[in-house]
Coordinates of C-alpha atoms in Angstrom, one line a residue:
M1345 CA 167.8 99.7 51.3
S1346 CA 169.8 102.5 50.0
K1347 CA 168.5 106.1 50.0
S1348 CA 168.5 106.2 46.1
A1349 CA 166.5 103.0 45.9
F1350 CA 164.0 104.4 48.4
N1351 CA 163.6 107.5 46.3
I1352 CA 163.0 105.6 43.2
N1353 CA 160.3 103.4 44.8
H1354 CA 158.7 106.4 46.4
S1355 CA 158.5 108.2 43.0
K1356 CA 157.0 105.1 41.4
L1357 CA 154.3 104.9 44.1
I1358 CA 153.4 108.6 43.6
S1359 CA 153.2 108.1 39.9
S1360 CA 151.0 105.0 40.3
S1361 CA 148.7 106.8 42.7
F1362 CA 148.3 109.8 40.3
C1363 CA 147.5 107.5 37.4
L1364 CA 145.0 105.6 39.5
F1365 CA 143.4 109.0 40.5
L1366 CA 143.1 110.1 36.9
F1367 CA 141.5 106.7 36.0
F1368 CA 138.8 107.1 38.6
L1369 CA 138.2 110.7 37.7
L1370 CA 137.7 109.9 34.0
Q1371 CA 135.7 106.8 34.7
F1372 CA 133.1 108.3 37.1
S1373 CA 132.9 112.0 36.2
S1374 CA 129.9 113.2 34.1
P1375 CA 130.9 114.0 30.5
V1376 CA 128.2 116.6 30.4
S1377 CA 129.8 118.8 33.0
S1378 CA 132.9 119.1 30.8
I1379 CA 131.0 120.5 27.8
R1380 CA 130.6 124.3 27.7
K1381 CA 127.0 125.4 27.2
D1382 CA 127.7 128.0 24.5
I1383 CA 124.5 130.1 23.8
S1384 CA 125.7 130.6 20.3
L1385 CA 125.1 127.0 19.6
Q1386 CA 121.5 127.1 20.6
D1387 CA 118.8 127.3 17.9
T1388 CA 117.1 130.7 17.6
N1389 CA 114.3 131.9 15.5
T1390 CA 115.1 134.6 13.0
C1391 CA 112.8 136.9 11.1
R1392 CA 112.8 138.5 7.7
T1393 CA 111.9 142.2 7.7
T1394 CA 110.9 145.0 5.4
V1395 CA 113.5 147.6 4.5
Q1396 CA 111.4 150.2 2.7
G1397 CA 110.1 152.3 5.6
R1398 CA 111.9 155.2 7.2
Y1399 CA 110.3 154.7 10.7
L1400 CA 108.5 151.4 10.8
I1401 CA 109.5 147.8 10.1
A1402 CA 107.3 144.7 9.5
D1403 CA 108.6 141.2 10.2
D1404 CA 107.5 138.0 8.6
M1405 CA 105.6 137.1 11.8
G1406 CA 103.1 139.9 10.9
Q1407 CA 104.3 142.3 13.6
V1408 CA 105.0 146.0 13.1
C1409 CA 107.4 148.1 15.2
D1410 CA 110.0 150.9 15.0
A1411 CA 113.6 150.2 14.1
L1412 CA 114.7 150.6 17.8
S1413 CA 112.4 147.7 18.8
I1414 CA 114.0 145.1 16.5
D1415 CA 115.8 142.4 18.4
P1416 CA 119.5 142.5 17.2
Q1417 CA 119.8 138.7 17.4
S1418 CA 116.5 137.4 15.9
R1419 CA 115.7 140.5 13.8
C1420 CA 112.1 140.2 15.0
C1421 CA 110.0 142.9 16.6
R1422 CA 110.5 142.7 20.4
G1423 CA 107.6 142.5 22.9
K1424 CA 104.1 141.1 22.7
L1425 CA 102.7 142.9 19.7
D1426 CA 99.5 142.3 17.7
R1427 CA 100.1 140.1 14.7
Y1428 CA 98.5 140.9 11.3
S1429 CA 97.5 144.4 12.2
C1430 CA 95.5 146.2 9.6
H1431 CA 95.9 149.7 11.1
G1432 CA 95.2 152.3 8.4
C1433 CA 93.8 149.7 5.9
N1434 CA 90.5 149.6 4.0
L1435 CA 89.6 145.9 4.3
V1436 CA 87.1 146.1 1.4
S1437 CA 89.6 147.5 -1.2
Q1438 CA 92.5 145.7 0.5
C1439 CA 94.5 148.9 0.4
C1440 CA 96.4 150.7 3.2
N1441 CA 98.0 154.1 3.7
S1442 CA 101.2 152.5 5.2
Y1443 CA 103.5 150.0 3.5
E1444 CA 104.4 148.2 6.7
F1445 CA 100.8 147.7 7.9
C1446 CA 99.9 146.6 4.4
V1447 CA 102.5 143.8 4.7
S1448 CA 101.3 142.9 8.2
C1449 CA 97.6 142.8 7.1
C1450 CA 98.5 140.8 4.0
L1451 CA 100.4 138.1 5.9
N1452 CA 97.1 137.1 7.7
P1453 CA 96.3 133.6 6.3
S1454 CA 92.6 134.5 6.4
R1455 CA 93.2 137.4 4.0
T1456 CA 95.8 136.0 1.6
Q1457 CA 95.5 132.4 0.4
K1458 CA 99.0 131.0 0.2
N1459 CA 98.3 128.8 -2.8
L1460 CA 97.0 131.8 -4.8
A1461 CA 99.8 134.1 -3.7
L1462 CA 102.5 131.7 -4.7
N1463 CA 101.1 131.5 -8.3
V1464 CA 101.3 135.2 -8.8
K1465 CA 103.9 136.3 -11.4
I1466 CA 106.4 138.8 -10.0
S1467 CA 106.2 140.9 -13.2
K1468 CA 104.2 141.0 -16.4
P1469 CA 106.4 139.1 -18.9
I1470 CA 105.2 135.5 -19.5
T1471 CA 108.6 134.2 -18.5
A1472 CA 108.6 135.9 -15.1
G1473 CA 108.9 133.8 -12.1
T1474 CA 106.5 133.5 -9.1
Y1475 CA 106.8 134.4 -5.5
S1476 CA 108.5 131.9 -3.2
S1477 CA 106.7 132.7 0.0
T1478 CA 103.7 134.7 1.3
F1479 CA 106.1 137.2 2.8
D1480 CA 107.8 137.8 -0.6
F1481 CA 104.3 138.2 -2.2
C1482 CA 103.2 140.7 0.5
T1483 CA 106.4 142.8 0.4
G1484 CA 106.3 142.9 -3.4
R1485 CA 102.6 143.4 -3.8
C1486 CA 102.3 146.2 -1.2
R1487 CA 104.6 148.4 -3.1
H1488 CA 102.9 150.8 -5.5
N1489 CA 101.2 148.8 -8.2
S1490 CA 99.0 149.4 -11.3
E1491 CA 95.8 149.1 -9.3
S1492 CA 96.6 152.0 -7.0
V1493 CA 97.6 154.6 -9.7
V1494 CA 95.8 156.5 -12.4
H1495 CA 97.4 157.9 -15.6
E1496 CA 100.6 156.2 -14.4
N1497 CA 101.7 159.2 -12.3
A1498 CA 99.1 159.9 -9.7
Y1499 CA 97.6 157.8 -6.8
L1500 CA 93.9 157.0 -6.7
S1501 CA 93.9 157.8 -3.0
E1502 CA 96.1 157.8 0.1
F1503 CA 95.4 154.1 0.4
H1504 CA 97.9 153.2 -2.4
H1505 CA 99.6 150.1 -0.8
C1506 CA 97.4 147.3 -2.0
F1507 CA 97.8 143.5 -1.4
S1508 CA 94.9 141.9 -3.3
I1509 CA 95.7 139.1 -5.7
P1510 CA 96.3 140.6 -9.1
F1511 CA 94.1 139.4 -12.0
N1512 CA 97.1 138.4 -14.1
S1513 CA 97.9 135.5 -11.8
S1514 CA 99.1 132.3 -13.4
S1515 CA 96.5 130.3 -11.4
S1516 CA 94.2 128.4 -13.8
D1517 CA 91.1 129.0 -11.7
S1518 CA 90.7 132.8 -12.5
N1519 CA 87.0 132.8 -11.8
V1520 CA 87.6 131.6 -8.3
Q1521 CA 90.2 134.3 -7.8
T1522 CA 87.8 137.0 -9.1
E1523 CA 85.1 135.9 -6.7
V1524 CA 87.6 135.9 -3.8
R1525 CA 88.7 139.4 -4.7
L1526 CA 85.1 140.6 -4.9
A1527 CA 84.2 139.4 -1.4
G1528 CA 82.5 142.2 0.5
I1529 CA 81.8 144.1 -2.7
N1530 CA 78.2 144.8 -3.8
I1531 CA 77.9 144.7 -7.6
V1532 CA 75.1 147.2 -8.4
I1533 CA 73.6 147.9 -11.9
G1534 CA 73.1 151.6 -12.4
T1535 CA 70.3 153.3 -14.2
R1536 CA 70.7 155.0 -17.5
G1537 CA 73.2 157.9 -17.4
E1538 CA 74.3 157.3 -13.8
S1539 CA 77.9 157.4 -12.6
C1540 CA 79.0 154.7 -10.1
D1541 CA 79.6 157.5 -7.6
T1542 CA 75.9 158.2 -7.8
V1543 CA 74.8 154.6 -7.9
C1544 CA 76.8 153.7 -4.7
K1545 CA 75.9 156.8 -2.8
S1546 CA 72.2 156.2 -3.4
S1547 CA 72.5 153.0 -1.2
G1548 CA 74.8 154.6 1.4
Q1549 CA 77.9 153.1 0.0
S1550 CA 81.1 154.2 -1.8
C1551 CA 82.5 153.2 -5.2
V1552 CA 85.6 151.1 -5.0
P1553 CA 87.7 152.1 -8.0
N1554 CA 90.3 149.3 -7.9
K1555 CA 87.6 146.7 -8.4
F1556 CA 86.7 147.9 -11.9
Q1557 CA 89.4 145.7 -13.5
L1558 CA 87.6 142.6 -12.1
L1559 CA 84.2 143.7 -13.6
N1560 CA 85.8 144.8 -16.9
Q1561 CA 85.5 141.3 -18.5
C1562 CA 82.8 139.6 -20.5
E1563 CA 82.5 136.6 -18.2
I1564 CA 81.7 138.8 -15.2
M1565 CA 79.3 141.1 -17.1
H1566 CA 77.3 138.1 -18.4
K1567 CA 76.6 137.2 -14.8
Y1568 CA 75.0 140.5 -14.0
L1569 CA 73.8 141.9 -17.4
S1570 CA 71.9 140.4 -20.3
C1571 CA 74.5 141.4 -22.9
K1572 CA 72.0 140.3 -25.6
G1573 CA 73.8 142.5 -28.1
G1574 CA 77.1 140.7 -27.4
C1575 CA 80.2 141.8 -25.5
L1576 CA 82.3 144.4 -27.3
S1577 CA 85.6 146.2 -26.8
S1578 CA 85.1 150.0 -26.5
V1579 CA 86.6 153.1 -25.2
G1580 CA 85.0 155.2 -22.4
A1581 CA 85.1 156.1 -18.7
D1582 CA 81.6 154.7 -18.3
Q1583 CA 82.7 151.1 -18.7
P1584 CA 82.1 148.3 -17.9
A1585 CA 78.5 149.0 -18.9
E1586 CA 75.5 147.8 -21.0
V1587 CA 74.1 149.9 -23.8
V1588 CA 70.4 150.6 -23.3
D1589 CA 67.9 149.1 -25.8
D1590 CA 66.7 152.3 -27.3
A1591 CA 70.2 153.7 -28.0
P1592 CA 71.0 154.6 -31.7
R1593 CA 71.8 151.6 -33.8
D1594 CA 75.5 152.7 -34.3
L1595 CA 76.0 152.4 -30.5
N1596 CA 75.1 148.7 -30.5
P1597 CA 71.9 148.6 -28.4
G1598 CA 71.9 145.8 -25.8
A1599 CA 75.7 145.2 -26.0
C1600 CA 78.0 145.0 -23.0
L1601 CA 81.1 147.1 -23.3
Y1602 CA 84.5 146.6 -21.8
T1603 CA 87.7 148.6 -22.4
S1604 CA 91.4 147.7 -22.7
Q1605 CA 92.3 151.2 -21.5
V1606 CA 91.9 150.3 -17.8
N1607 CA 93.5 153.6 -16.7
M1608 CA 90.2 155.3 -18.0
L1609 CA 88.0 153.3 -15.5
S1610 CA 86.6 155.6 -12.9
C1611 CA 83.8 156.0 -10.5
D1612 CA 82.5 159.3 -12.0
G1613 CA 82.2 158.3 -15.6
S1614 CA 78.8 158.1 -17.2
H1615 CA 77.0 158.1 -20.6
Q1616 CA 73.5 158.9 -21.5
H1617 CA 73.0 155.6 -23.4
T1618 CA 74.6 153.1 -21.0
K1619 CA 73.9 151.5 -17.6
R1620 CA 77.1 151.0 -15.5
L1621 CA 78.2 147.9 -13.6
C1622 CA 79.4 149.3 -10.3
P1623 CA 81.5 148.0 -7.3
C1624 CA 80.1 149.4 -4.1
A1625 CA 81.0 148.9 -0.5

């Protein structure tokens, strides 16, 4: 055999051996080992967060932390933190002195019923839409709202972040909503000429001003007062109230009175011819 022929055969043998080696390698090697486990492909939970606060942030898990404690990947508060914290909140009035803790407290399913929250209109116009999630409701509702201000330019108290279901909800069962929002509130009928501050203090309680809107309706007053003289619209800081029987005739004795000027409703209002209906806690 010539030297050139030998080299050709030797090259063919090497080539065949290499091809056979590749065949066995591809046939028996695990395909999983050749796939890169890229952590960017793994599913991770992400959070939505509030953006209003200067120092604190609340995530949609109901946790509150400072900005430095937010996980850069998940956008959730890091660490084992209490969920649904109501720090700095009055659980009776459902109002808090901090926006972030108001959102956290509001997210607790035991405090905010999802089916009611999702029926709340975002704004007053009848064409306004409703909230798409409980988190959207809580972040929107905990911002300053009409129930936490008086005369449109002053807060009723430092607890001006409130998350209660507003009365103008589109839910058809408004009576159920009213009862839910009055949970924990003692409805007390004052005596003639008493303010609600006096009525509530006499039983060791305090007047809850943001609940007057719930009582300021004929259906509710009929449950607690006789209203034998009817239910009439009026103007006065002593309402909702019932006119005493021996009042002058022009004052409509026995009538229940409500007002459309809700910014006038207050705990210290009184009238010598009316008995107030008071929310105490």
